[in-house]
Coordinates of C-alpha atoms in Angstrom, one line a residue:
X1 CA 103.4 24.3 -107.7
X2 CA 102.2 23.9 -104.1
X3 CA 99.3 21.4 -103.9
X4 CA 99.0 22.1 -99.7
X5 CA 98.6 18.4 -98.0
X6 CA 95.2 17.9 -96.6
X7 CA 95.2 17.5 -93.1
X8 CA 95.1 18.8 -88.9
X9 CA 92.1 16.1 -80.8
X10 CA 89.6 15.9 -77.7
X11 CA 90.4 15.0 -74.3
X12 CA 88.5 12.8 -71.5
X13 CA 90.4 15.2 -68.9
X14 CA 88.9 18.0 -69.4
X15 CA 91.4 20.1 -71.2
X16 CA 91.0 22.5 -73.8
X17 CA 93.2 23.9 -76.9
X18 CA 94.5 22.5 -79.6
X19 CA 93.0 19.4 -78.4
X20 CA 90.2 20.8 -76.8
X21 CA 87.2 23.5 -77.1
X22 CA 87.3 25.2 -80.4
X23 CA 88.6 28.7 -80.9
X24 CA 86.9 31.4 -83.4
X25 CA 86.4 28.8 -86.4
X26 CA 85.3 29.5 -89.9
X27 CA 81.8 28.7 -89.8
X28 CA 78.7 30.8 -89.8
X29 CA 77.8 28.8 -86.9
X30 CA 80.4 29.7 -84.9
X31 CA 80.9 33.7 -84.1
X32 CA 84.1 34.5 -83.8
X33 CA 85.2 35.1 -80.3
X34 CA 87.8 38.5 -79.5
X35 CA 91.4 36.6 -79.8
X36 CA 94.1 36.9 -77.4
X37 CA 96.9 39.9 -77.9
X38 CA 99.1 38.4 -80.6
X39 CA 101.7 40.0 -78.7
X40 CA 101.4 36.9 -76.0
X41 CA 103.8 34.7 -77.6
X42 CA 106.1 34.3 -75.1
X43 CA 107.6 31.0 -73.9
X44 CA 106.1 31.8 -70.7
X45 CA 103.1 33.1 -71.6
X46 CA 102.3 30.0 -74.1
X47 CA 102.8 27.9 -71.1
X48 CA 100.1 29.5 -69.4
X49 CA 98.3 29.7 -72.2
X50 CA 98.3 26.4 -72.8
X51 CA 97.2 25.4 -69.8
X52 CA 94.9 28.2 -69.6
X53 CA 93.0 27.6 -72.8
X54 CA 93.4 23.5 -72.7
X55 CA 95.0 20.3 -74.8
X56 CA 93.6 18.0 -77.3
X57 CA 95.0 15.2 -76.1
X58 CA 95.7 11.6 -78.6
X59 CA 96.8 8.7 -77.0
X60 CA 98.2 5.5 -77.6
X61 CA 98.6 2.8 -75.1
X62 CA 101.6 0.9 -76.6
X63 CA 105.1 2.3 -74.4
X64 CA 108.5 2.2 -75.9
X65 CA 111.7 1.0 -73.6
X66 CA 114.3 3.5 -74.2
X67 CA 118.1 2.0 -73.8
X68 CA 120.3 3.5 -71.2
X69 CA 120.5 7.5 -70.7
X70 CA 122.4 8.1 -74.2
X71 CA 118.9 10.4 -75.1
X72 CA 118.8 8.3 -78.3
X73 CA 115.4 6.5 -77.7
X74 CA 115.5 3.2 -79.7
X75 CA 111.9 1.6 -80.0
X76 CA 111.0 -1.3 -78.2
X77 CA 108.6 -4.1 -79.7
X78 CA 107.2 -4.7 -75.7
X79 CA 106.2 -2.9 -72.7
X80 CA 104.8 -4.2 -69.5
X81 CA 103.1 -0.9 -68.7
X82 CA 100.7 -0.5 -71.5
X83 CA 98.7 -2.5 -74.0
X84 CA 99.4 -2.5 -78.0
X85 CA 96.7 -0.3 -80.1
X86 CA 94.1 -2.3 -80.8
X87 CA 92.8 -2.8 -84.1
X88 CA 89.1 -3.9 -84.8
X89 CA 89.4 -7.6 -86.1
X90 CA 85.8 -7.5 -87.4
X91 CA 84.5 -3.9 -88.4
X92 CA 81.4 -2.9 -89.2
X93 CA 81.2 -2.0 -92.8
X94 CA 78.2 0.3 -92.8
X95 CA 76.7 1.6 -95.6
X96 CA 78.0 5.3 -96.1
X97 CA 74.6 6.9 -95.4
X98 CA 74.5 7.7 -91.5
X99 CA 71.7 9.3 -90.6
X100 CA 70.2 12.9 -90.5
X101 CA 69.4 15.1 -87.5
X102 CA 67.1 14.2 -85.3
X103 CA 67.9 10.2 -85.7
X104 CA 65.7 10.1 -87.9
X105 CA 66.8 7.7 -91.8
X106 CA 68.4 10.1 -93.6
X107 CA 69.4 9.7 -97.1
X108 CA 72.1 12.1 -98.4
X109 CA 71.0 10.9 -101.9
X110 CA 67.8 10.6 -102.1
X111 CA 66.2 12.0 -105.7
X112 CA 69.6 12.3 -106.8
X113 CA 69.5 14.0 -110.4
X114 CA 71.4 13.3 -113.2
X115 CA 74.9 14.3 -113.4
X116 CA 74.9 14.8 -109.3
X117 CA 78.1 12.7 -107.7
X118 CA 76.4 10.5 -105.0
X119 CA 77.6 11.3 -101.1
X120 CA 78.8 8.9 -98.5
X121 CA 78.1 9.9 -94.8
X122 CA 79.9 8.7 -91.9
X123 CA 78.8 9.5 -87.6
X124 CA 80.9 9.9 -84.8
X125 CA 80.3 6.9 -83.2
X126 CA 82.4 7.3 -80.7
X127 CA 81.0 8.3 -76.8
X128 CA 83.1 11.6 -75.8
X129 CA 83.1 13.8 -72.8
X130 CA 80.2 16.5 -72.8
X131 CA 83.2 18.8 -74.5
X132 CA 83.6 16.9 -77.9
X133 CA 86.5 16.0 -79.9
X134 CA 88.1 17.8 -82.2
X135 CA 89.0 16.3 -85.4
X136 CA 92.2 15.6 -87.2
X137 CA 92.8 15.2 -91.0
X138 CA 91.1 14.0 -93.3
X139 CA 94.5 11.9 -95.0
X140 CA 93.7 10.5 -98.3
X141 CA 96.2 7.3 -98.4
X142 CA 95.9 5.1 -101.8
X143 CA 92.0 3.9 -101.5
X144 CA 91.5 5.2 -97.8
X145 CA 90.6 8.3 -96.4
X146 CA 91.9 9.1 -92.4
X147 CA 90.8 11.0 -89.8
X148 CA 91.9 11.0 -86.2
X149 CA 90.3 11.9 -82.9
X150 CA 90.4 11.5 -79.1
X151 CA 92.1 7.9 -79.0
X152 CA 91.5 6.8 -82.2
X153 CA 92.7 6.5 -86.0
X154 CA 90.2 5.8 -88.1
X155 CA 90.1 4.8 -92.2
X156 CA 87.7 4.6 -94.6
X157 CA 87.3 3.2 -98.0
X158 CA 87.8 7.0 -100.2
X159 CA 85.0 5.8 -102.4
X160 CA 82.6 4.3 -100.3
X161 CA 82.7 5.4 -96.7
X162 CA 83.0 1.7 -95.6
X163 CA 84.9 0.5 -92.8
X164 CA 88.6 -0.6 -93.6
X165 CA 90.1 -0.3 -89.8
X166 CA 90.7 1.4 -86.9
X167 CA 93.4 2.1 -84.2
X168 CA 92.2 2.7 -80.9
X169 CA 94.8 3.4 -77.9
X170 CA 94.8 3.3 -74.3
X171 CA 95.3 7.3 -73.6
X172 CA 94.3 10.5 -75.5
X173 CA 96.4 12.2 -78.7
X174 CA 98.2 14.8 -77.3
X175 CA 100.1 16.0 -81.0
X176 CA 99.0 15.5 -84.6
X177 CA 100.9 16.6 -87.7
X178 CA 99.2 18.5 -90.4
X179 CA 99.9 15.5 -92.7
X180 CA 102.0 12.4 -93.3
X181 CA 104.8 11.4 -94.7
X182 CA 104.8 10.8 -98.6
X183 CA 104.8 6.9 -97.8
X184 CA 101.4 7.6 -95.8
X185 CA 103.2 7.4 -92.3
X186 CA 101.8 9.6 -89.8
X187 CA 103.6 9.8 -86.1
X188 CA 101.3 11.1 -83.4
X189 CA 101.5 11.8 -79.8
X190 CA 100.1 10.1 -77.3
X191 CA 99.9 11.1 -73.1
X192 CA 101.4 9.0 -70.7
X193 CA 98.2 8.1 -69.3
X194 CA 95.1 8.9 -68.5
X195 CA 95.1 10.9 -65.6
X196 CA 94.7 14.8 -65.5
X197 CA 97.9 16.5 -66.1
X198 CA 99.6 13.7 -67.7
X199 CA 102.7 14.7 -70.3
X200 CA 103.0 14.1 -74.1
X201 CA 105.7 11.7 -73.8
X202 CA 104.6 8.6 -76.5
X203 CA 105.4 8.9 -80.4
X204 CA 103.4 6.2 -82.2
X205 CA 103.8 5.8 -85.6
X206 CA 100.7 4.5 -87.7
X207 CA 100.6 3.3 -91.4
X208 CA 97.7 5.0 -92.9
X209 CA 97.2 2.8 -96.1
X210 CA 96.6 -0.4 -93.6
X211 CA 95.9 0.6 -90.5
X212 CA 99.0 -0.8 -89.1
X213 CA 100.5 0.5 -85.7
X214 CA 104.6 0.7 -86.4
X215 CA 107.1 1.8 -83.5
X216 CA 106.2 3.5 -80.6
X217 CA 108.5 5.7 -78.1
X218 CA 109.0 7.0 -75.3
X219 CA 110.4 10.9 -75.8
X220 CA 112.8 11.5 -72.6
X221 CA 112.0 14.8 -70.7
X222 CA 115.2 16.4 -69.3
X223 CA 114.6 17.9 -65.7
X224 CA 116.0 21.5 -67.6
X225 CA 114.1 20.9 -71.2
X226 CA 110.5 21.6 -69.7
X227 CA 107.1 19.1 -69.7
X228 CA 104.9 18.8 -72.5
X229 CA 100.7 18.8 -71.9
X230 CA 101.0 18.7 -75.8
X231 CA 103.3 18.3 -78.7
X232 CA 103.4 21.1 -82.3
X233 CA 104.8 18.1 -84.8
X234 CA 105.5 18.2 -88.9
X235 CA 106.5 15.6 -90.7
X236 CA 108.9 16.6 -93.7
X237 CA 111.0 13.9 -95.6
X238 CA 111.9 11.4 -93.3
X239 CA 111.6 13.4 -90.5
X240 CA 109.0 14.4 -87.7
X241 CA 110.1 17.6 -85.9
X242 CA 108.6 17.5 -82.7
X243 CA 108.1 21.4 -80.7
X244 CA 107.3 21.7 -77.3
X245 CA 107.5 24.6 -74.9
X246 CA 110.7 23.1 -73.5
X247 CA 112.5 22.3 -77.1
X248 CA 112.4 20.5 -80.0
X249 CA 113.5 17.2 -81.9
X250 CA 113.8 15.4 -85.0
X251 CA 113.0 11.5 -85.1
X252 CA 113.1 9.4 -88.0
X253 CA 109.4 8.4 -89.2
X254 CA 110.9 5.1 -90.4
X255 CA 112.2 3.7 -87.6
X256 CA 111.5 6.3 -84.6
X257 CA 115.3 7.0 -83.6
X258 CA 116.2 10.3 -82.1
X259 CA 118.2 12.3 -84.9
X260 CA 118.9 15.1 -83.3
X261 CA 117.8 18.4 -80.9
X262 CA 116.8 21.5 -82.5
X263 CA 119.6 24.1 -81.9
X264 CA 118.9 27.3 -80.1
X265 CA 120.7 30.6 -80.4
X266 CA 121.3 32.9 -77.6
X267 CA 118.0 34.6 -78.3
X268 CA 115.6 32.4 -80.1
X269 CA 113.9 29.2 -79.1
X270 CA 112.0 27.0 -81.9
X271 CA 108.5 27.0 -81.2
X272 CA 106.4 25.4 -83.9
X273 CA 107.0 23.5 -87.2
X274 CA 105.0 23.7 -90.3
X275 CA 106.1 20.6 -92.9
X276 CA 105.4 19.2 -96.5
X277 CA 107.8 19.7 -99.2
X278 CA 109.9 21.7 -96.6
X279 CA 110.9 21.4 -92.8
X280 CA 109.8 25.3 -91.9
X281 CA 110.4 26.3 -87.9
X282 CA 109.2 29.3 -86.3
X283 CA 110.8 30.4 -83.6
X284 CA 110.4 32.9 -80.3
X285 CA 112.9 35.5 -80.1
X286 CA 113.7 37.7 -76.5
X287 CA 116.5 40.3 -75.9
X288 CA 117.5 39.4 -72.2
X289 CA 119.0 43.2 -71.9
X290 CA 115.7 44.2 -71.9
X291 CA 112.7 42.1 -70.9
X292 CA 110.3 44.3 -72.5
X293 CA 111.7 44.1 -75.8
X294 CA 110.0 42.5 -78.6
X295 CA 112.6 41.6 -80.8
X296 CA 110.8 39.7 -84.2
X297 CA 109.7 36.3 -84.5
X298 CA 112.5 33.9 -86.5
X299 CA 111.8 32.1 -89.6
X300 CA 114.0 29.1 -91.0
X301 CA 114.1 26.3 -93.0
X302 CA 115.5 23.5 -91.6
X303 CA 117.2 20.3 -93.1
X304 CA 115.1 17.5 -92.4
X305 CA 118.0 15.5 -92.0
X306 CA 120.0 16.9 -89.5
X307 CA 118.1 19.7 -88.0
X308 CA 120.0 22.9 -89.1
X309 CA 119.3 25.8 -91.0
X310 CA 119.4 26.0 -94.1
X311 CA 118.8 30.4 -93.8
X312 CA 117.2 32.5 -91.4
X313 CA 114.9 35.4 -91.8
X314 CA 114.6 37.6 -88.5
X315 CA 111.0 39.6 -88.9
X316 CA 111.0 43.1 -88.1
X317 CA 110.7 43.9 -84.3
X318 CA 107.5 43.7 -82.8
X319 CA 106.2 41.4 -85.2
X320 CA 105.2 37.5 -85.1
X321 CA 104.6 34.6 -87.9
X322 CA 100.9 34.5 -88.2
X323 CA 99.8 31.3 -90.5
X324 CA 102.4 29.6 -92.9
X325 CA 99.9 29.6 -95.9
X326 CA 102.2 27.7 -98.1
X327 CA 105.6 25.4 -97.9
X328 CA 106.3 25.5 -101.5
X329 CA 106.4 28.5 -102.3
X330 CA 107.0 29.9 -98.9
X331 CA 104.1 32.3 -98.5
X332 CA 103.6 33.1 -94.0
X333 CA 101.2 35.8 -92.5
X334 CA 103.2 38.7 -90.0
X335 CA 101.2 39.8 -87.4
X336 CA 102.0 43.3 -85.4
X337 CA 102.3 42.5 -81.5
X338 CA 99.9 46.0 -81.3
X339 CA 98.1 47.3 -83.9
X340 CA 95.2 45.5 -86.5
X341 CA 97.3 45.8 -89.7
X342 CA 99.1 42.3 -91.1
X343 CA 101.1 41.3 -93.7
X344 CA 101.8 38.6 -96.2
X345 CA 105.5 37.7 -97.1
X346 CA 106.1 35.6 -99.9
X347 CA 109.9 34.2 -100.1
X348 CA 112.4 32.6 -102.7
X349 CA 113.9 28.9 -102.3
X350 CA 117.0 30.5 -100.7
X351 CA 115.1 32.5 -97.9
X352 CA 115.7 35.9 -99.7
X353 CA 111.8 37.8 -99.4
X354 CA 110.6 38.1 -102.5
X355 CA 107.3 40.5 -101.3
X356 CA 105.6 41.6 -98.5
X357 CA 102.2 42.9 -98.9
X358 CA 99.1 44.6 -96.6
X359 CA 96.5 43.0 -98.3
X360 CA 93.5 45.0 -98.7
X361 CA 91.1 42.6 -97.7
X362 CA 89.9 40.5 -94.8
X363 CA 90.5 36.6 -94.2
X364 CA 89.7 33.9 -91.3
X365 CA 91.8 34.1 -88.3
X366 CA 93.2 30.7 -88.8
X367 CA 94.5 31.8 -92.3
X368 CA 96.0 35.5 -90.6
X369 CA 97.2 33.9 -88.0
X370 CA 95.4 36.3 -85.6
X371 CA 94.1 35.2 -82.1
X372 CA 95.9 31.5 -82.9
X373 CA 98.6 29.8 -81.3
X374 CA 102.1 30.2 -82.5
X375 CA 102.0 26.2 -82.7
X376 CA 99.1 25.9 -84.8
X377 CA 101.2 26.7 -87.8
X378 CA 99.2 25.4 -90.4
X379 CA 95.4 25.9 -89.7
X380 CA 94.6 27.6 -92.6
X381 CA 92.6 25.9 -95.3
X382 CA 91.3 28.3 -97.5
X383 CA 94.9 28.9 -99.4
X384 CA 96.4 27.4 -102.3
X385 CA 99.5 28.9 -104.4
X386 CA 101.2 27.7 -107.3
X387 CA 105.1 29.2 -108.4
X388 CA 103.4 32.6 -109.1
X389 CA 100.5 32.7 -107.0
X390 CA 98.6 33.0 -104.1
X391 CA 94.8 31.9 -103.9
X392 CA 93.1 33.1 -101.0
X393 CA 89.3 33.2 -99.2
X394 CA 88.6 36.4 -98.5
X395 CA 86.3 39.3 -98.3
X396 CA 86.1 43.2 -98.1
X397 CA 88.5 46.1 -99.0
X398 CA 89.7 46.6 -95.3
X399 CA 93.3 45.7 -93.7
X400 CA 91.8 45.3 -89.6
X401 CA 92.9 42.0 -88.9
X402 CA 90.7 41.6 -86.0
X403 CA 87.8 41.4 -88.2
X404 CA 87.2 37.8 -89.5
X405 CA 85.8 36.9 -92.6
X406 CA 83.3 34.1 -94.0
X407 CA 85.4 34.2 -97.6
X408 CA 83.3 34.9 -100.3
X409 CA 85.4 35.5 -102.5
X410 CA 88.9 34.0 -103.9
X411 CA 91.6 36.7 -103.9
X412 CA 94.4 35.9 -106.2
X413 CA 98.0 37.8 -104.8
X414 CA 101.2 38.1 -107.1
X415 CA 103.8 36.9 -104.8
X416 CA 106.7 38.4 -106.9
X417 CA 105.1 42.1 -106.2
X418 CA 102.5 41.5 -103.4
X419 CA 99.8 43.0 -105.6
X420 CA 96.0 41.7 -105.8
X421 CA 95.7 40.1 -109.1
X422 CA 91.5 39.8 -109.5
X423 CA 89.3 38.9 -107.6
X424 CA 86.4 36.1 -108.2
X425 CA 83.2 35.9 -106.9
X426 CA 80.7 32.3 -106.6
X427 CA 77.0 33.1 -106.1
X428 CA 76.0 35.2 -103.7
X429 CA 76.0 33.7 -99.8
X430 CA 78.2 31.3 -100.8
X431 CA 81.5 30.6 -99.2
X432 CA 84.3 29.5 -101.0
X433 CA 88.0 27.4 -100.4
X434 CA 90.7 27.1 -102.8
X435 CA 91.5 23.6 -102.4
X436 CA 94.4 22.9 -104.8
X437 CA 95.8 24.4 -108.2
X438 CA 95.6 21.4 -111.1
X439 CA 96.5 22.3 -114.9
X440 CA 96.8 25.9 -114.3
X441 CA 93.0 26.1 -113.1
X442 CA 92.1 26.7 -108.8
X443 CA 90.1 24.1 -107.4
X444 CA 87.9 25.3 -105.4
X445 CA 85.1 24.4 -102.7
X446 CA 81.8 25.9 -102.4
X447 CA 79.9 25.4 -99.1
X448 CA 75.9 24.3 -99.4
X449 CA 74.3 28.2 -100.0
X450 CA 70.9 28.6 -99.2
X451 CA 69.1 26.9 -101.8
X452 CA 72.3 24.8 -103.1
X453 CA 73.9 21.8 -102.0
X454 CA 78.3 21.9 -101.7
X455 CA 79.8 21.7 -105.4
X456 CA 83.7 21.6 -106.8
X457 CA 84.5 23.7 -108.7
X458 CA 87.4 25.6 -111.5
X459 CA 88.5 29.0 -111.4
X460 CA 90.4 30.1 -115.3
X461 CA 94.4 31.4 -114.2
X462 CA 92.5 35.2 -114.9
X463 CA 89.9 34.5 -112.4
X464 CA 86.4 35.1 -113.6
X465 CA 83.0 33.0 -112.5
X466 CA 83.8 29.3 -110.6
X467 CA 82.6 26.4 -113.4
X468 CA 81.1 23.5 -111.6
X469 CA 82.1 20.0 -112.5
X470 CA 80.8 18.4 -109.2
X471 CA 78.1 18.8 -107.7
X472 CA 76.5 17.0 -104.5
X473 CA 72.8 15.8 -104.5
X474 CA 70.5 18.4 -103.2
X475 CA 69.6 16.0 -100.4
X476 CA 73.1 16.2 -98.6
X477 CA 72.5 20.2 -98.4
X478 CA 71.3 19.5 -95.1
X479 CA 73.9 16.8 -93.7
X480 CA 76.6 19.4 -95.2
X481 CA 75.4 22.6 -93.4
X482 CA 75.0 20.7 -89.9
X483 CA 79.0 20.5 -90.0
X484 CA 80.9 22.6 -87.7
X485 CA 83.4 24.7 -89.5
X486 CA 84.5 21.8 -92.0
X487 CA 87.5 21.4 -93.0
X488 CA 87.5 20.4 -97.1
X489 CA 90.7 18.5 -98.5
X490 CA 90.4 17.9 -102.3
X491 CA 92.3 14.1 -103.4
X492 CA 92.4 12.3 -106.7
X493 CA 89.0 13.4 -107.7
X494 CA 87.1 13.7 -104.2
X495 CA 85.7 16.1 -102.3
X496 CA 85.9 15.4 -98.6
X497 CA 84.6 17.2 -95.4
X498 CA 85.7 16.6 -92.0
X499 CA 83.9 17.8 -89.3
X500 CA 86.2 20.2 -87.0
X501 CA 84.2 18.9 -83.6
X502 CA 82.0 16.2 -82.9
X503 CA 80.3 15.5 -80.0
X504 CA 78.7 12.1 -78.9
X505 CA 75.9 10.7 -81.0
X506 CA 72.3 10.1 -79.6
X507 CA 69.3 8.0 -80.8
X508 CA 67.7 11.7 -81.3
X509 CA 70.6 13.3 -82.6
X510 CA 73.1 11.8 -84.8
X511 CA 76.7 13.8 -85.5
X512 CA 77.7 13.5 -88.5
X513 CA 82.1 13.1 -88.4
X514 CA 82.9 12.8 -92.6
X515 CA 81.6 13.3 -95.8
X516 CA 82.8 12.9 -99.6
X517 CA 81.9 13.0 -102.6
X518 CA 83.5 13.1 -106.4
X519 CA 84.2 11.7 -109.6

C-alpha cells in the first residue's frame, strides 16, 4: 500500500516559480490560467523558463567549508561568511485560534456541537514582499506538524497549534523536498545570499521533531555543470537527490557528504526526482542527429545508495512524465508534446508497465501534469493508491487535458488493466481529496461546501457514498474557505490544511497559514 507522504517558497527578490507566484492551483478561487506547451521541456527552454516564470527561493544563513577540490563537500561546523539559523529561544505559544478576516476575534469553534473535532488556527505572521510566499509541507514529525516558507521552518504542536520552534535563516529557500526522511530529517536549499540572481548553492539539513539545524553545505558548481536559481530535491532512504538544470547529485541526509553524480547517457539528462519509498528520476531525452526530434521523456528508479539505475523505461516519442501520482506502486501521468489527450501508466516493482490508460475523465493540472514544470514532480495531492488501486479527484467523462477540474468526485482506476473501477460522489458542490488508503477504506477530504464546514471522511473498497467520522465546527467554514488552494495531508488521526500562499498579515486582514483538526 502507498500511503503518499504529506508534503511540498517565496522570495524577497522578486522572483517567481516554484518559489514564487502561483501557477493554475486547485482552488475555486483561483481560475486556471492557459499552461505553457508541455512540449517546452527542454534543458534550454527550462532554463528560460525558470527564469522567465521565477524561483521560490529558501535560505539559510549558516555556510559550509568544503575541503580541497576533491568535489566531496564535507560539512563544516563554522563559517565566517554567514550566521547560524537562528532558533527562537522564547516563542510565543499562542492559542491556536488566529483571527478571522477582517482582524476582527475570530473563533473557529465557536458553538461547537457535539461530536464536532475542535480547530486550531495558525497566521502568517511573517512580513513578505507584496508577492507572498508560497508554502511548503505540512510534515507531521512525532507531536509536531511543519511547514516551511521564505526563510523559515516553522513547527507546531499537531494537537494544539502552539509554538514549539522555529528556524529562521539569513537568505531565502531556494529547494524543498516533497517530504523527509523517515527519521524526520528534511535537507533544504538555501541561496547564497540575498541579492538578486543569487545561486542555490547551501544544503541545510533540519531535524523536524526538534527544530534542530544539523550540517550545512556548500554544493560546488563546476564552470561546465551549469548555475542553479533553484534546486528539484527528494529525499529517499538516506539519500537526497538534488536536480538542477546543470546535473544532479546524491548526498547523504545524515551527515551531508557528496555520494555521488547522477550519470548521464549520451542522450538523456536527469531532470527531476520524485522520492518516498523509492528514488524515481525523470529525465530529458534529445537526439543530437536531429534537433527537432522529440525523442520520449526517461523514467528510472534509482538506488538511493549509489545513484544508478535500477531499470529504465523510455516513453514513447513525443511524449513527457506529467505528475508521479504514486512511488509505491509506481503510477506517473504521460503528457503528448501536441495534442490534449494524456495517459496514466501504472508499473511493476521491476519497471515492466503493468497499464497504460486514457482516462475518461478530467483532473487538476498539478495531478496531469499539464502546464507544470518537469521539476515539480510531485504536486499532486488529490491521489492515493494502494497494491491494486488508484484513487483519484476528478470530474467529467472527457479526456482534453487542458481542461482542469475542481474534483468532485473520487475515481477509482485498476492499475493492473487501466480500467475505471466506480466512481463516488460527496454532496453536491463539494470537492473532494483522497488523502490516504487505511484498512482497506480511502480517506478522504472534503473541502467546506456551501452550507458545510471541511469533514474526513471513508470511502468502502466498492466505492459508494463518503461516511463522515470528522467533522469541523461550523464556525471554521469561513477560516477554511479563505485558504488559497490548500493543500490537505492526513497524519495519525488529523486533518491538516496548509495554505499554498500567504501574503503579509494586517491589523484589517489577518492570513490565515495552517489549520487542523482530528480525533
Amino acid at each position: 500500500m502507498s500511503a503518499r507522504d504529506s508534503g511540498e517558497l517565496p522570495d524577497a527578490q522578486g522572483h517567481m516559480g516554484s518559489f514564487g507566484p502561483a501557477g493554475p492551483q486547485w482552488s475555486p478561487a483561483a481560475p486556471v490560467t492557459p499552461g505553457r506547451r508541455i512540449g517546452s521541456r527542454h534543458p534550454m527552454r527550462l532554463v528560460l523558463a525558470a527564469v522567465a516564470t521565477g524561483l521560490v527561493l529558501v535560505g539559510g544563513g549558516v555556510l559550509f567549508a568544503l575541503d580541497g577540490g576533491s568535489g566531496h563537500g564535507k560539512p563544516s561546523a563554522h563559517s565566517p561568511a554567514t550566521a547560524p539559523p537562528s532558533a527562537s529561544p522564547s516563542v510565543d505559544q499562542g492559542d491556536g485560534k488566529g483571527t478571522g478576516e477582517g482582524g476582527a476575534a475570530y473563533d473557529p469553534n465557536a458553538g461547537i456541537a457535539a461530536g464536532e473535532s475542535p480547530v486550531w488556527l495558525r497566521e502568517n505572521e511573517t512580513a513578505l514582499t507584496q508577492q507572498g510566499a508560497e508554502q511548503f509541507g505540512p510534515w507531521r514529525a512525532g507531536d509536531v506538524v511543519a511547514r516551511a516558507m521564505y526563510k523559515e521552518v516553522t513547527g507546531y504542536g499537531a494537537g494544539d497549534g502552539k509554538d514549539r520552534w522555529k528556524l529562521t535563516f539569513d537568505t531565502p529557500l531556494c529547494g524543498v523536498p516533497h517530504a523527509p526522511s523517515a527519521q524526520n530529517k528534511l535537507v533544504v536549499g538555501l541561496l547564497a545570499s540575498n541579492i538578486k540572481g543569487a545561486h542555490c548553492t547551501i544544503l541545510q539539513q533540519i531535524d523536524l521533531a526538534t527544530g534542530t539545524a544539523g550540517w550545512k553545505t556548500v554544493r560546488n558548481e563546476a564552470p561546465s555543470g551549469g548555475s542553479a536559481l533553484t534546486l528539484t530535491m527528494a529525499i529517499s532512504g538516506d539519500t537526497v537527490a538534488v536536480a538542477w538544470n546543470g546535473g544532479a547529485t546524491g548526498y547523504s541526509v545524515a551527515d551531508g557528504h557528496k555520494l555521488y553524480d547522477v550519470a548521464r547517457s549520451d542522450r538523456c539528462s536527469p531532470q527531476a526526482f520524485a522520492g518516498g519509498a523509492r528514488l524515481i528520476s525523470a529525465g530529458y531525452c534529445f537526439d543530437a542527429g536531429d534537433p527537432h526530434g522529440r525523442p520520449g521523456d526517461l523514467l528510472q528508479e534509482l538506488d538511493p545508495a549509489t545513484g544508478k539505475p535500477r531499470w529504465s523505461y523510455q516513453y514513447d516519442k513525443e511524449w513527457r512524465i506529467g505528475q508521479v501520482l504514486s512511488v509505491d506502486p509506481l503510477v506517473v501521468t504521460a503528457l503528448p508534446t501536441e495534442g490534449k489527450s494524456w495517459q496514466i501508466l501504472a508499473f511493476t516493482a521491476d519497471g515492466k508497465l503493468r497499464s497504460r490508460s486514457v482516462p475518461a475523465f478530467q483532473t487538476a493540472s498539478v495531478c496531469s501534469g499539464y502546464g507544470q514544470s518537469l521539476d515539480q514532480l510531485q504536486s499532486c495531492y488529490g491521489a492515493v493508491a494502494d497494491a491494486g488501486t488508484l484513487y483519484i479527484a476528478a470530474d467529467g467523462t472527457g479526456t482534453d487535458v487542458t481542461r482542469d477540474a475542481d474534483g468532485t468526485q473520487v475515481v477509482a482506476v485498476d492499475l493492473d488493466t487501466g480500467k475505471e473501477k466506480w466512481r463516488a460522489n460527496p454532496d453536491p458542490g463539494r470537492k473532494v481529496r483522497p488523502l490516504a488508503v487505511e484498512d482497506g477504506k480511502v480517506v478522504v477530504y472534503l473541502d467546506a461546501g456551501p452550507r458545510l464546514p471541511a469533514a474526513v471522511a471513508v470511502l468502502a473498497p466498492a466505492g459508494g457514498t463518503p461516511q463522515v467520522f470528522l467533522r469541523s465546527p461550523v464556525a471554521s467554514a469561513d477560516a477554511e474557505r479563505a485558504l488559497y488552494a490548500p493543500k490537505p495531508a492526513w497524519a495519525q488521526g488529523r486533518l491538516f490544511l496548509l495554505n499554498k500562499r500567504v501574503q503579509t498579515s494586517r491589523p484589517d486582514h489577518r492570513v490565515h497559514a495552517l489549520l487542523s483538526f482530528g480525533r
